[in-house]
Every structure is written in structure tokens, then in C-alpha cells.
Amino acid sequence: MRLLTHNILSSNIKGVTNGFPLGIEVEKVVEKQVEINHDFLRNIFPKIDWKAFSDASKIMGYVELPEESPEPSVLDSDLDFLRKFHHALLELHLEEGALVCPQTGRKFPVNKGIPNMLLHEDEV
Amino acid sequence: MHSIPCNFSVFGYPVISSSMKEIKVKDASTLCTLLPDGEPHIQQSVFVGEEQRSSSISVKSTPELEKKYVHCVYDAIAPHFSSTRFAKWPKVSAFLESLPTGSLILDAGCGNGKYLGLNSSCYFIGCDISAPLIKICADKGHEVLVADAVNLPYRTNFGDAAISIAVLHHLSTENRRKKAIEELVRVIKKGGLVLITVWAVEQEDKSLLTKWTPLTEKYVEEWIGPGSPRVRGPSAFTLESIPETEENGLGGHTKDSRENTENMHQSMCLTPENKDDSLVSKDGSNQQEYFVPWHLPYHRAEVSGASAGALANGLAKKDDKKGAVVYNRYYHVFGEGELERLVSGMDNAVIIDKFYDKSNWCIILEKTLLGLKHLQDKDTSPSLI
């Protein structure tokens, strides 16, 4: 699971009013390189909840991202920032661990990089 | 895997009544190893009124019919199914290629991930309820998760576009089909597009319909919507013997089923009680509910391991002549205008295209700002601007 995906995921358990962001329990993180796409980074940047993204990247072991959400102009000029943004967003994978509902504490397992977000009968 | 004894009602769904404990099921996949003891326990409480049933069961709760005849089947046939699903449907490809560079595209019900990554300038996130199919996607390097199309675990307004290719016809009630469409629209941004395709009642090859098993009310626990037959009972919950038919690769996917082409001309046709070109069932209502068979060759069945359990509890049958385990997949095929009707009640989506292609009904929706839909629907004054 990449941090891009973590930024879109939200707990949809019945009765949960704020299921984002999910907590992360790390057992295994893997880095896999992928080609950078500047158009995509510029498109996705405004959608990203920066605090959740920055916090999550630290949990995954990457500390290079700025705490504060940078000005959008950095996307045009700052290649170093783009590289770090790209790396944290798309090249860090949670292979084994869990995502945690912030309201109920319920854990969604992540195995072989795949989160299982299916709810139990009593959660829908 | 462990077995969970499941108390079936007449309609195959645990009925919520005061005397009955709610059955907790850990995950749908474990139902594939039901003990043969899943015998029907016909209860008096099954004759609860429709309103009562509807209010006590969430639209997001998976009906037994889908667990047995969609989830279990796809879990069991995943690798074989995936091997027959490789041809990309031009209409879907065209839609994906038309999306702006850098788009985030959500594929809900992505199956074996055939369309993930199709537009190399975009980023895809796929989800499916079948863990085995998702594993196949992940092995190809796609970003995927296991999730339910009726309850997407995504934040609202995030994606740029969404697709639902041959998914909604596996949902067994109108409310669930509507819910799935609402979810597709919910998770994309305003101005974003959704492409939905579903199998059509109006099949180009009419002879294929005779190879399907029409469902009677025996199998479906909840029918909602105009023209749907109401549940009557009691009926014995036993699986009728499945006539020897062959699965088809409909909707332009016919050439996918290479492994089954030899069967195409040898299958025995089921002679329906009704006229060949009529989909009207005995009680006069239009027949849209079917079991469509899938033949899983024996050598493939051993690999997945789920077939032993499925055979034991009657969910699948052996066809020694064809050397295959025969599964049935549940389908609600769509009639002309049905997709439009499902969308008509939505106040945040408009139809920007609709078409019929290779035995599928297709629709493209655009997410709008709330309220603006009324401007499109009626030629009234722009009071909302």
C-alpha cells in the first residue's frame, strides 16, 4: 500500500463520523522505485491532506517531507521537493501491517501490500 | 480456512428475529467452506413483511445469494477466470485514454486488473471484493485493495474518474445497485466522470440466453423495484439440478474464452418454457435474474482448493464429460433504460452519454454541484445560479 492510497482511505464502519486518517501499524516497509510523473504530482498535490501524508511518511520511516504543506508554486520550481514528494507518495510500500480506524480502533490488515477493507456483518 | 455453520432461512439469508442471534461472519470468503450441514432450517419467522426485512438489513450487507453465487465462485475460479480476461474493450479503453494526463482513476470491481494502468499517464487504484483476484492484480504491480463496491473505503470527492466494468449486474437488489452507483459518484471530484457497463437483457446472440438458468423466486430473498416478482413462500431451499450449459464470454469478451471455445458448439441447449426471444417468466414479469455457468477445468480446480468444499455443499457440480467443475454465477441483467432509471433520482450526477455495445448497456455520468442537475433536467429559470 502506497501513501497515496493511505491518503484516500477512510474508515467506513457504521456510525463512524470521522474515519480519516487511518492510523498505521508498520511491520514491514519496502521501497520500490517508479518513474516520476510531474503532471500527476501537480494534479494530485491539491487533493492530498498534507498533515496525514507527512505523519504517515514518518511512521513509514521517511523524514524528509516538510511538516507544513508547501506552497503549490514549489511544484513548478523545486525539483528536490518533487522528488521527495514522489518518493513518499509512490515509492514507499506498507507490505505488512495494519490500518487503524481512528474512531473505533478497529484494525484493517495489510498483507503483501494489500489492505483488506472489508467490514464484518456487524459493522455495516 | 475454517467452516462456519450458517443457519439458512428459506431464502438463504439469516432472518433477523428476536429469537435468533445475529450471525457474525468473519469474512465472506470463509463461507466457501460451508459444511454440508448448511441444510435449510425453515423458520416461521421467515414470513416477516418486506418493510420489516428492509429496515433491519442494511443495503450494505451482502445477501446470501451474492456470497454463494458471486463471491465464492470468483474466489474459486480466479486464476482461470483471469486467464480468459485479457482483451480490452475498445469503449472502455477509449474512455480511459480520454481522461486528462495525471488523473487519479478508481476502478471499483477491478477483477483481474485488466484496465489498471491502461492509460500510462494516469494513476489507478483498483478494488475488488475477491481477495484472490486482487492478489492477481497485486502480482502485476498494481495498487489495489480488497473492498466492497457498495461501501467504498474512499474519502469523498478525491478521485478524478471512476469505472465500474461488468460489476453492477452481480448485485441482487435494486437498492444495492443504486448504492454502488452513488458510491462511484461520491468518491470522485465534482466535474469528474464515471463509466458504468453492465450485461444487457437484450443479448446480441439470443441463443446464449437459453444456456442460462433463469432464477425463480426460490433463490432471491429481496426484490425491490417496479416489475420485480415479490417473494412468496414457503419454498424449499434446495438447489435445482443445473442443466448442462456453458458459460459465455459476453459483451465483446467472447474471444477471451479460448479455453472454452471448443465447448461453444458442443453444449446442449436448454429449451426454455418460454419463447426463445422472450424474457417473460411464468408469472408474466420480465426475467432478468439468471445463473450463468462457469466451467472450471479439473486441473484448475485442484489449484484453488475451494472446489472440494463447493462440491460438498452443493454450490458446484462435476461434469465428467467436460472434465470441469461447474459453478453458477448470479446475474441481474439490465434492461434498456434501467441504468438511466437508477440514476434519475440522484441530485449530484447527470448522464452525459449512454450507449449499447456488444450486449452491454453503458452509461457515462458527470458529477455535478448539488442542485445544478435541475437546470439540466428542466428548461426553467436559472434561479440556482
PDB file of C-alpha atoms in Angstrom, chain B residues 24-289:
ATOM      1  CA  LYS B  24     -21.209 -12.984  12.880  1.00  0.00           C
ATOM      2  CA  VAL B  25     -19.238 -13.936   9.835  1.00  0.00           C
ATOM      3  CA  LYS B  26     -15.570 -13.059   9.852  1.00  0.00           C
ATOM      4  CA  ASP B  27     -15.280 -12.594   6.158  1.00  0.00           C
ATOM      5  CA  ALA B  28     -17.208 -13.657   3.135  1.00  0.00           C
ATOM      6  CA  SER B  29     -14.504 -15.969   1.845  1.00  0.00           C
ATOM      7  CA  THR B  30     -14.840 -18.397   4.729  1.00  0.00           C
ATOM      8  CA  LEU B  31     -18.356 -19.166   3.562  1.00  0.00           C
ATOM      9  CA  CYS B  32     -16.783 -21.077   0.732  1.00  0.00           C
ATOM     10  CA  THR B  33     -16.021 -23.880   3.120  1.00  0.00           C
ATOM     11  CA  LEU B  34     -19.513 -24.350   4.462  1.00  0.00           C
ATOM     12  CA  LEU B  35     -20.186 -27.745   5.906  1.00  0.00           C
ATOM     13  CA  PRO B  36     -22.694 -29.878   4.035  1.00  0.00           C
ATOM     14  CA  ASP B  37     -24.714 -29.348   7.192  1.00  0.00           C
ATOM     15  CA  GLY B  38     -25.797 -25.990   5.778  1.00  0.00           C
ATOM     16  CA  GLU B  39     -29.206 -27.586   5.407  1.00  0.00           C
ATOM     17  CA  PRO B  40     -32.162 -25.261   5.238  1.00  0.00           C
ATOM     18  CA  HIS B  41     -33.863 -24.590   8.544  1.00  0.00           C
ATOM     19  CA  ILE B  42     -37.226 -23.311   7.553  1.00  0.00           C
ATOM     20  CA  GLN B  43     -38.433 -20.955  10.221  1.00  0.00           C
ATOM     21  CA  GLN B  44     -41.818 -19.456  10.831  1.00  0.00           C
ATOM     22  CA  SER B  45     -40.170 -16.086  11.307  1.00  0.00           C
ATOM     23  CA  VAL B  46     -39.210 -16.096   7.668  1.00  0.00           C
ATOM     24  CA  PHE B  47     -42.586 -14.663   6.710  1.00  0.00           C
ATOM     25  CA  VAL B  48     -41.671 -11.276   8.034  1.00  0.00           C
ATOM     26  CA  GLY B  49     -43.135  -8.442   5.974  1.00  0.00           C
ATOM     27  CA  GLU B  50     -40.963  -6.800   3.359  1.00  0.00           C
ATOM     28  CA  GLU B  51     -40.826  -3.468   5.158  1.00  0.00           C
ATOM     29  CA  GLN B  52     -39.597  -5.088   8.334  1.00  0.00           C
ATOM     30  CA  ARG B  53     -36.947  -7.003   6.474  1.00  0.00           C
ATOM     31  CA  SER B  54     -35.755  -3.992   4.564  1.00  0.00           C
ATOM     32  CA  SER B  55     -35.360  -1.818   7.610  1.00  0.00           C
ATOM     33  CA  SER B  56     -33.466  -4.355   9.653  1.00  0.00           C
ATOM     34  CA  ILE B  57     -30.979  -5.281   6.958  1.00  0.00           C
ATOM     35  CA  SER B  58     -28.538  -2.671   5.706  1.00  0.00           C
ATOM     36  CA  VAL B  59     -28.232  -2.178   1.961  1.00  0.00           C
ATOM     37  CA  LYS B  60     -24.500  -2.602   2.545  1.00  0.00           C
ATOM     38  CA  SER B  61     -24.954  -6.075   3.968  1.00  0.00           C
ATOM     39  CA  THR B  62     -24.141  -8.807   1.446  1.00  0.00           C
ATOM     40  CA  PRO B  63     -27.089 -11.110   0.686  1.00  0.00           C
ATOM     41  CA  GLU B  64     -26.509 -14.888   0.795  1.00  0.00           C
ATOM     42  CA  LEU B  65     -27.263 -15.118  -2.900  1.00  0.00           C
ATOM     43  CA  GLU B  66     -24.251 -12.968  -3.688  1.00  0.00           C
ATOM     44  CA  LYS B  67     -21.990 -14.659  -1.154  1.00  0.00           C
ATOM     45  CA  LYS B  68     -22.695 -18.056  -2.670  1.00  0.00           C
ATOM     46  CA  TYR B  69     -23.124 -17.268  -6.333  1.00  0.00           C
ATOM     47  CA  VAL B  70     -20.766 -14.361  -6.824  1.00  0.00           C
ATOM     48  CA  HIS B  71     -18.092 -14.148  -4.108  1.00  0.00           C
ATOM     49  CA  CYS B  72     -17.461 -17.841  -3.592  1.00  0.00           C
ATOM     50  CA  VAL B  73     -17.480 -18.502  -7.301  1.00  0.00           C
ATOM     51  CA  TYR B  74     -14.996 -15.807  -8.247  1.00  0.00           C
ATOM     52  CA  ASP B  75     -12.732 -16.792  -5.362  1.00  0.00           C
ATOM     53  CA  ALA B  76     -12.720 -20.366  -6.634  1.00  0.00           C
ATOM     54  CA  ILE B  77     -12.240 -19.594 -10.322  1.00  0.00           C
ATOM     55  CA  ALA B  78      -9.957 -16.541 -10.007  1.00  0.00           C
ATOM     56  CA  PRO B  79      -6.840 -17.723 -11.850  1.00  0.00           C
ATOM     57  CA  HIS B  80      -8.810 -19.447 -14.598  1.00  0.00           C
ATOM     58  CA  PHE B  81     -11.160 -16.500 -14.911  1.00  0.00           C
ATOM     59  CA  SER B  82      -8.224 -14.116 -15.103  1.00  0.00           C
ATOM     60  CA  SER B  83      -6.627 -16.114 -17.888  1.00  0.00           C
ATOM     61  CA  THR B  84      -9.723 -15.606 -20.028  1.00  0.00           C
ATOM     62  CA  ARG B  85      -9.963 -11.889 -19.340  1.00  0.00           C
ATOM     63  CA  PHE B  86      -7.334 -10.130 -21.362  1.00  0.00           C
ATOM     64  CA  ALA B  87      -8.974  -8.460 -24.373  1.00  0.00           C
ATOM     65  CA  LYS B  88      -9.562  -4.800 -23.667  1.00  0.00           C
ATOM     66  CA  TRP B  89     -12.927  -3.479 -24.647  1.00  0.00           C
ATOM     67  CA  PRO B  90     -12.437  -0.568 -27.050  1.00  0.00           C
ATOM     68  CA  LYS B  91     -15.156   1.565 -25.455  1.00  0.00           C
ATOM     69  CA  VAL B  92     -13.533   1.301 -22.038  1.00  0.00           C
ATOM     70  CA  SER B  93     -10.077   1.927 -23.431  1.00  0.00           C
ATOM     71  CA  ALA B  94     -11.339   4.990 -25.272  1.00  0.00           C
ATOM     72  CA  PHE B  95     -12.906   6.371 -22.122  1.00  0.00           C
ATOM     73  CA  LEU B  96      -9.723   5.866 -20.103  1.00  0.00           C
ATOM     74  CA  GLU B  97      -7.492   7.320 -22.809  1.00  0.00           C
ATOM     75  CA  SER B  98      -9.707  10.408 -22.994  1.00  0.00           C
ATOM     76  CA  LEU B  99      -9.070  11.341 -19.375  1.00  0.00           C
ATOM     77  CA  PRO B 100      -6.658  14.184 -18.647  1.00  0.00           C
ATOM     78  CA  THR B 101      -2.983  13.398 -18.044  1.00  0.00           C
ATOM     79  CA  GLY B 102      -2.225  12.854 -14.405  1.00  0.00           C
ATOM     80  CA  SER B 103      -5.742  11.764 -13.439  1.00  0.00           C
ATOM     81  CA  LEU B 104      -6.379   9.500 -10.486  1.00  0.00           C
ATOM     82  CA  ILE B 105      -8.733   6.763 -11.683  1.00  0.00           C
ATOM     83  CA  LEU B 106     -10.651   4.475  -9.341  1.00  0.00           C
ATOM     84  CA  ASP B 107     -11.690   1.064 -10.664  1.00  0.00           C
ATOM     85  CA  ALA B 108     -14.360  -0.412  -8.382  1.00  0.00           C
ATOM     86  CA  GLY B 109     -14.736  -4.116  -9.055  1.00  0.00           C
ATOM     87  CA  CYS B 110     -11.467  -4.284 -10.989  1.00  0.00           C
ATOM     88  CA  GLY B 111     -11.430  -8.079 -11.218  1.00  0.00           C
ATOM     89  CA  ASN B 112      -8.082  -9.247 -12.560  1.00  0.00           C
ATOM     90  CA  GLY B 113      -6.986  -5.653 -13.127  1.00  0.00           C
ATOM     91  CA  LYS B 114      -7.378  -5.711 -16.865  1.00  0.00           C
ATOM     92  CA  TYR B 115      -7.870  -1.955 -17.078  1.00  0.00           C
ATOM     93  CA  LEU B 116      -5.473  -0.836 -14.369  1.00  0.00           C
ATOM     94  CA  GLY B 117      -2.676   1.180 -15.892  1.00  0.00           C
ATOM     95  CA  LEU B 118      -4.315   1.219 -19.316  1.00  0.00           C
ATOM     96  CA  ASN B 119      -3.677   4.968 -19.582  1.00  0.00           C
ATOM     97  CA  SER B 120       0.009   5.259 -18.727  1.00  0.00           C
ATOM     98  CA  SER B 121      -0.249   8.965 -17.979  1.00  0.00           C
ATOM     99  CA  CYS B 122      -2.769   8.325 -15.213  1.00  0.00           C
ATOM    100  CA  TYR B 123      -2.682   6.606 -11.842  1.00  0.00           C
ATOM    101  CA  PHE B 124      -5.067   3.806 -10.954  1.00  0.00           C
ATOM    102  CA  ILE B 125      -6.294   2.409  -7.669  1.00  0.00           C
ATOM    103  CA  GLY B 126      -8.317  -0.782  -8.009  1.00  0.00           C
ATOM    104  CA  CYS B 127     -10.513  -2.606  -5.559  1.00  0.00           C
ATOM    105  CA  ASP B 128     -12.498  -5.811  -5.688  1.00  0.00           C
ATOM    106  CA  ILE B 129     -14.321  -7.926  -3.163  1.00  0.00           C
ATOM    107  CA  SER B 130     -12.401 -11.013  -4.274  1.00  0.00           C
ATOM    108  CA  ALA B 131      -9.076 -11.367  -2.489  1.00  0.00           C
ATOM    109  CA  PRO B 132      -7.780 -13.974  -4.973  1.00  0.00           C
ATOM    110  CA  LEU B 133      -8.467 -11.652  -7.892  1.00  0.00           C
ATOM    111  CA  ILE B 134      -6.842  -8.727  -6.063  1.00  0.00           C
ATOM    112  CA  LYS B 135      -3.790 -10.888  -5.446  1.00  0.00           C
ATOM    113  CA  ILE B 136      -3.522 -11.398  -9.196  1.00  0.00           C
ATOM    114  CA  CYS B 137      -3.626  -7.607  -9.667  1.00  0.00           C
ATOM    115  CA  ALA B 138      -1.013  -7.016  -6.975  1.00  0.00           C
ATOM    116  CA  ASP B 139       1.313  -9.579  -8.543  1.00  0.00           C
ATOM    117  CA  LYS B 140       1.255  -7.442 -11.669  1.00  0.00           C
ATOM    118  CA  GLY B 141       2.366  -4.434  -9.643  1.00  0.00           C
ATOM    119  CA  HIS B 142      -0.952  -2.607  -9.432  1.00  0.00           C
ATOM    120  CA  GLU B 143      -2.091  -0.564  -6.446  1.00  0.00           C
ATOM    121  CA  VAL B 144      -5.106  -2.448  -5.168  1.00  0.00           C
ATOM    122  CA  LEU B 145      -7.137  -3.303  -2.103  1.00  0.00           C
ATOM    123  CA  VAL B 146      -9.934  -5.634  -1.085  1.00  0.00           C
ATOM    124  CA  ALA B 147     -13.157  -3.685  -0.667  1.00  0.00           C
ATOM    125  CA  ASP B 148     -16.893  -3.705  -1.329  1.00  0.00           C
ATOM    126  CA  ALA B 149     -18.260  -1.646  -4.246  1.00  0.00           C
ATOM    127  CA  VAL B 150     -21.389  -0.927  -2.224  1.00  0.00           C
ATOM    128  CA  ASN B 151     -19.332   0.685   0.535  1.00  0.00           C
ATOM    129  CA  LEU B 152     -16.114   2.141  -0.860  1.00  0.00           C
ATOM    130  CA  PRO B 153     -13.498   2.970   1.784  1.00  0.00           C
ATOM    131  CA  TYR B 154     -12.528   6.174  -0.006  1.00  0.00           C
ATOM    132  CA  ARG B 155     -12.821   9.799   1.006  1.00  0.00           C
ATOM    133  CA  THR B 156     -15.454  11.837  -0.760  1.00  0.00           C
ATOM    134  CA  ASN B 157     -14.508  13.960  -3.816  1.00  0.00           C
ATOM    135  CA  PHE B 158     -10.963  12.604  -4.125  1.00  0.00           C
ATOM    136  CA  GLY B 159     -10.691  10.723  -7.429  1.00  0.00           C
ATOM    137  CA  ASP B 160     -10.786  12.271 -10.888  1.00  0.00           C
ATOM    138  CA  ALA B 161     -12.749   9.470 -12.530  1.00  0.00           C
ATOM    139  CA  ALA B 162     -14.191   6.071 -11.729  1.00  0.00           C
ATOM    140  CA  ILE B 163     -15.093   2.967 -13.702  1.00  0.00           C
ATOM    141  CA  SER B 164     -17.401   0.046 -12.974  1.00  0.00           C
ATOM    142  CA  ILE B 165     -16.986  -2.530 -15.726  1.00  0.00           C
ATOM    143  CA  ALA B 166     -19.305  -5.534 -15.590  1.00  0.00           C
ATOM    144  CA  VAL B 167     -19.874  -5.263 -11.846  1.00  0.00           C
ATOM    145  CA  LEU B 168     -23.342  -3.977 -11.001  1.00  0.00           C
ATOM    146  CA  HIS B 169     -25.066  -6.941 -12.589  1.00  0.00           C
ATOM    147  CA  HIS B 170     -23.773  -9.069  -9.723  1.00  0.00           C
ATOM    148  CA  LEU B 171     -25.727  -7.050  -7.160  1.00  0.00           C
ATOM    149  CA  SER B 172     -29.002  -8.711  -6.360  1.00  0.00           C
ATOM    150  CA  THR B 173     -31.236  -5.823  -5.282  1.00  0.00           C
ATOM    151  CA  GLU B 174     -32.089  -2.508  -6.870  1.00  0.00           C
ATOM    152  CA  ASN B 175     -31.135  -0.665  -3.693  1.00  0.00           C
ATOM    153  CA  ARG B 176     -27.658  -2.179  -3.744  1.00  0.00           C
ATOM    154  CA  ARG B 177     -27.216  -1.340  -7.403  1.00  0.00           C
ATOM    155  CA  LYS B 178     -28.260   2.245  -6.692  1.00  0.00           C
ATOM    156  CA  LYS B 179     -25.931   2.378  -3.711  1.00  0.00           C
ATOM    157  CA  ALA B 180     -22.990   1.225  -5.784  1.00  0.00           C
ATOM    158  CA  ILE B 181     -23.649   3.981  -8.328  1.00  0.00           C
ATOM    159  CA  GLU B 182     -23.931   6.554  -5.545  1.00  0.00           C
ATOM    160  CA  GLU B 183     -20.587   5.381  -4.214  1.00  0.00           C
ATOM    161  CA  LEU B 184     -18.917   5.736  -7.610  1.00  0.00           C
ATOM    162  CA  VAL B 185     -20.141   9.315  -7.838  1.00  0.00           C
ATOM    163  CA  ARG B 186     -19.354  10.109  -4.218  1.00  0.00           C
ATOM    164  CA  VAL B 187     -15.669   9.225  -4.427  1.00  0.00           C
ATOM    165  CA  ILE B 188     -14.838  11.426  -7.410  1.00  0.00           C
ATOM    166  CA  LYS B 189     -14.459  15.174  -7.629  1.00  0.00           C
ATOM    167  CA  LYS B 190     -17.139  17.495  -8.936  1.00  0.00           C
ATOM    168  CA  GLY B 191     -16.845  17.507 -12.705  1.00  0.00           C
ATOM    169  CA  GLY B 192     -15.381  14.016 -12.637  1.00  0.00           C
ATOM    170  CA  LEU B 193     -16.661  11.204 -14.835  1.00  0.00           C
ATOM    171  CA  VAL B 194     -17.942   7.711 -14.153  1.00  0.00           C
ATOM    172  CA  LEU B 195     -18.214   4.927 -16.737  1.00  0.00           C
ATOM    173  CA  ILE B 196     -20.532   2.028 -15.916  1.00  0.00           C
ATOM    174  CA  THR B 197     -21.087  -1.050 -18.069  1.00  0.00           C
ATOM    175  CA  VAL B 198     -23.437  -3.955 -17.349  1.00  0.00           C
ATOM    176  CA  TRP B 199     -24.712  -7.020 -19.181  1.00  0.00           C
ATOM    177  CA  ALA B 200     -27.900  -6.394 -21.133  1.00  0.00           C
ATOM    178  CA  VAL B 201     -31.117  -8.337 -21.251  1.00  0.00           C
ATOM    179  CA  GLU B 202     -31.000  -7.644 -24.957  1.00  0.00           C
ATOM    180  CA  GLN B 203     -28.211 -10.016 -25.898  1.00  0.00           C
ATOM    181  CA  GLU B 204     -26.882  -9.870 -29.448  1.00  0.00           C
ATOM    182  CA  ASP B 205     -26.670 -13.625 -29.526  1.00  0.00           C
ATOM    183  CA  LYS B 206     -30.110 -14.630 -28.307  1.00  0.00           C
ATOM    184  CA  SER B 207     -29.240 -18.294 -28.225  1.00  0.00           C
ATOM    185  CA  LEU B 208     -26.911 -17.625 -25.307  1.00  0.00           C
ATOM    186  CA  LEU B 209     -29.881 -16.824 -23.076  1.00  0.00           C
ATOM    187  CA  THR B 210     -31.155 -20.358 -23.470  1.00  0.00           C
ATOM    188  CA  LYS B 211     -27.931 -21.568 -21.909  1.00  0.00           C
ATOM    189  CA  TRP B 212     -28.554 -19.631 -18.731  1.00  0.00           C
ATOM    190  CA  THR B 213     -30.698 -20.746 -15.842  1.00  0.00           C
ATOM    191  CA  PRO B 214     -33.410 -18.229 -15.024  1.00  0.00           C
ATOM    192  CA  LEU B 215     -33.896 -17.788 -11.318  1.00  0.00           C
ATOM    193  CA  THR B 216     -37.249 -18.196  -9.733  1.00  0.00           C
ATOM    194  CA  GLU B 217     -38.244 -16.522  -6.506  1.00  0.00           C
ATOM    195  CA  LYS B 218     -36.832 -19.525  -4.682  1.00  0.00           C
ATOM    196  CA  TYR B 219     -33.370 -18.004  -4.752  1.00  0.00           C
ATOM    197  CA  VAL B 220     -33.808 -14.336  -4.231  1.00  0.00           C
ATOM    198  CA  GLU B 221     -34.582 -13.043  -0.771  1.00  0.00           C
ATOM    199  CA  GLU B 222     -35.331  -9.478  -1.638  1.00  0.00           C
ATOM    200  CA  TRP B 223     -36.793  -7.936  -4.764  1.00  0.00           C
ATOM    201  CA  ILE B 224     -37.197  -4.230  -4.948  1.00  0.00           C
ATOM    202  CA  GLY B 225     -38.266  -2.172  -7.891  1.00  0.00           C
ATOM    203  CA  PRO B 226     -41.070  -1.975 -10.413  1.00  0.00           C
ATOM    204  CA  GLY B 227     -41.923  -5.152 -12.168  1.00  0.00           C
ATOM    205  CA  SER B 228     -39.974  -7.381  -9.809  1.00  0.00           C
ATOM    206  CA  PRO B 229     -41.728 -10.504  -8.624  1.00  0.00           C
ATOM    207  CA  ARG B 230     -42.488 -10.381  -4.929  1.00  0.00           C
ATOM    208  CA  VAL B 231     -41.151 -13.038  -2.685  1.00  0.00           C
ATOM    209  CA  ARG B 232     -43.636 -15.778  -1.951  1.00  0.00           C
ATOM    210  CA  GLY B 233     -43.132 -18.722   0.251  1.00  0.00           C
ATOM    211  CA  PRO B 234     -42.582 -21.191   1.611  1.00  0.00           C
ATOM    212  CA  SER B 235     -40.334 -22.819  -0.916  1.00  0.00           C
ATOM    213  CA  ALA B 236     -37.801 -25.480  -0.234  1.00  0.00           C
ATOM    214  CA  PHE B 237     -34.344 -24.085  -0.353  1.00  0.00           C
ATOM    215  CA  THR B 238     -32.757 -26.689  -2.484  1.00  0.00           C
ATOM    216  CA  LEU B 239     -30.569 -26.119  -5.448  1.00  0.00           C
ATOM    217  CA  GLU B 240     -32.233 -27.295  -8.600  1.00  0.00           C
ATOM    218  CA  SER B 241     -30.071 -29.505 -10.704  1.00  0.00           C
ATOM    219  CA  ILE B 242     -28.143 -27.284 -13.037  1.00  0.00           C
ATOM    220  CA  PRO B 243     -28.668 -28.227 -16.653  1.00  0.00           C
ATOM    221  CA  GLU B 244     -25.533 -28.728 -18.656  1.00  0.00           C
ATOM    222  CA  THR B 245     -24.843 -25.382 -20.166  1.00  0.00           C
ATOM    223  CA  GLU B 246     -21.728 -23.498 -20.971  1.00  0.00           C
ATOM    224  CA  GLU B 247     -20.519 -20.178 -19.788  1.00  0.00           C
ATOM    225  CA  ASN B 248     -20.231 -17.492 -22.323  1.00  0.00           C
ATOM    226  CA  GLY B 249     -17.901 -14.603 -22.701  1.00  0.00           C
ATOM    227  CA  LEU B 250     -20.412 -11.932 -23.372  1.00  0.00           C
ATOM    228  CA  GLY B 251     -20.085  -8.289 -24.018  1.00  0.00           C
ATOM    229  CA  GLY B 252     -17.308  -8.427 -26.505  1.00  0.00           C
ATOM    230  CA  HIS B 253     -15.291 -10.811 -24.440  1.00  0.00           C
ATOM    231  CA  THR B 254     -16.307 -13.866 -26.408  1.00  0.00           C
ATOM    232  CA  LYS B 255     -12.876 -14.254 -27.870  1.00  0.00           C
ATOM    233  CA  ASP B 256     -11.473 -14.306 -24.357  1.00  0.00           C
ATOM    234  CA  SER B 257     -12.719 -17.775 -23.622  1.00  0.00           C
ATOM    235  CA  ARG B 258     -10.081 -19.552 -25.634  1.00  0.00           C
ATOM    236  CA  GLU B 259     -10.068 -22.461 -23.263  1.00  0.00           C
ATOM    237  CA  ASN B 260     -13.791 -22.859 -23.703  1.00  0.00           C
ATOM    238  CA  THR B 261     -14.263 -22.271 -27.410  1.00  0.00           C
ATOM    239  CA  GLU B 262     -14.279 -25.983 -28.020  1.00  0.00           C
ATOM    240  CA  ASN B 263     -17.315 -26.179 -25.771  1.00  0.00           C
ATOM    241  CA  MET B 264     -19.184 -23.450 -27.579  1.00  0.00           C
ATOM    242  CA  HIS B 265     -20.568 -25.693 -30.250  1.00  0.00           C
ATOM    243  CA  GLN B 266     -20.990 -28.835 -28.248  1.00  0.00           C
ATOM    244  CA  SER B 267     -23.155 -27.670 -25.396  1.00  0.00           C
ATOM    245  CA  MET B 268     -26.667 -28.859 -25.002  1.00  0.00           C
ATOM    246  CA  CYS B 269     -29.186 -26.100 -25.241  1.00  0.00           C
ATOM    247  CA  LEU B 270     -31.731 -25.739 -22.540  1.00  0.00           C
ATOM    248  CA  THR B 271     -35.179 -25.492 -24.047  1.00  0.00           C
ATOM    249  CA  PRO B 272     -36.929 -22.801 -22.095  1.00  0.00           C
ATOM    250  CA  GLU B 273     -40.620 -22.904 -21.334  1.00  0.00           C
ATOM    251  CA  ASN B 274     -40.993 -19.508 -22.869  1.00  0.00           C
ATOM    252  CA  LYS B 275     -40.317 -18.455 -26.388  1.00  0.00           C
ATOM    253  CA  ASP B 276     -36.638 -18.213 -27.211  1.00  0.00           C
ATOM    254  CA  ASP B 277     -36.646 -14.492 -27.724  1.00  0.00           C
ATOM    255  CA  SER B 278     -38.890 -13.702 -24.794  1.00  0.00           C
ATOM    256  CA  LEU B 279     -37.623 -12.992 -21.344  1.00  0.00           C
ATOM    257  CA  VAL B 280     -41.026 -13.147 -19.742  1.00  0.00           C
ATOM    258  CA  SER B 281     -41.246 -15.694 -16.983  1.00  0.00           C
ATOM    259  CA  LYS B 282     -44.216 -17.761 -15.916  1.00  0.00           C
ATOM    260  CA  ASP B 283     -45.939 -15.126 -13.838  1.00  0.00           C
ATOM    261  CA  GLY B 284     -45.710 -12.560 -16.611  1.00  0.00           C
ATOM    262  CA  SER B 285     -42.903 -10.442 -15.180  1.00  0.00           C
ATOM    263  CA  ASN B 286     -39.729  -9.799 -17.132  1.00  0.00           C
ATOM    264  CA  GLN B 287     -36.991 -12.280 -16.387  1.00  0.00           C
ATOM    265  CA  GLN B 288     -33.740 -10.580 -15.538  1.00  0.00           C
ATOM    266  CA  GLU B 289     -32.275 -12.857 -12.890  1.00  0.00           C
TER     267      GLU B 289
END
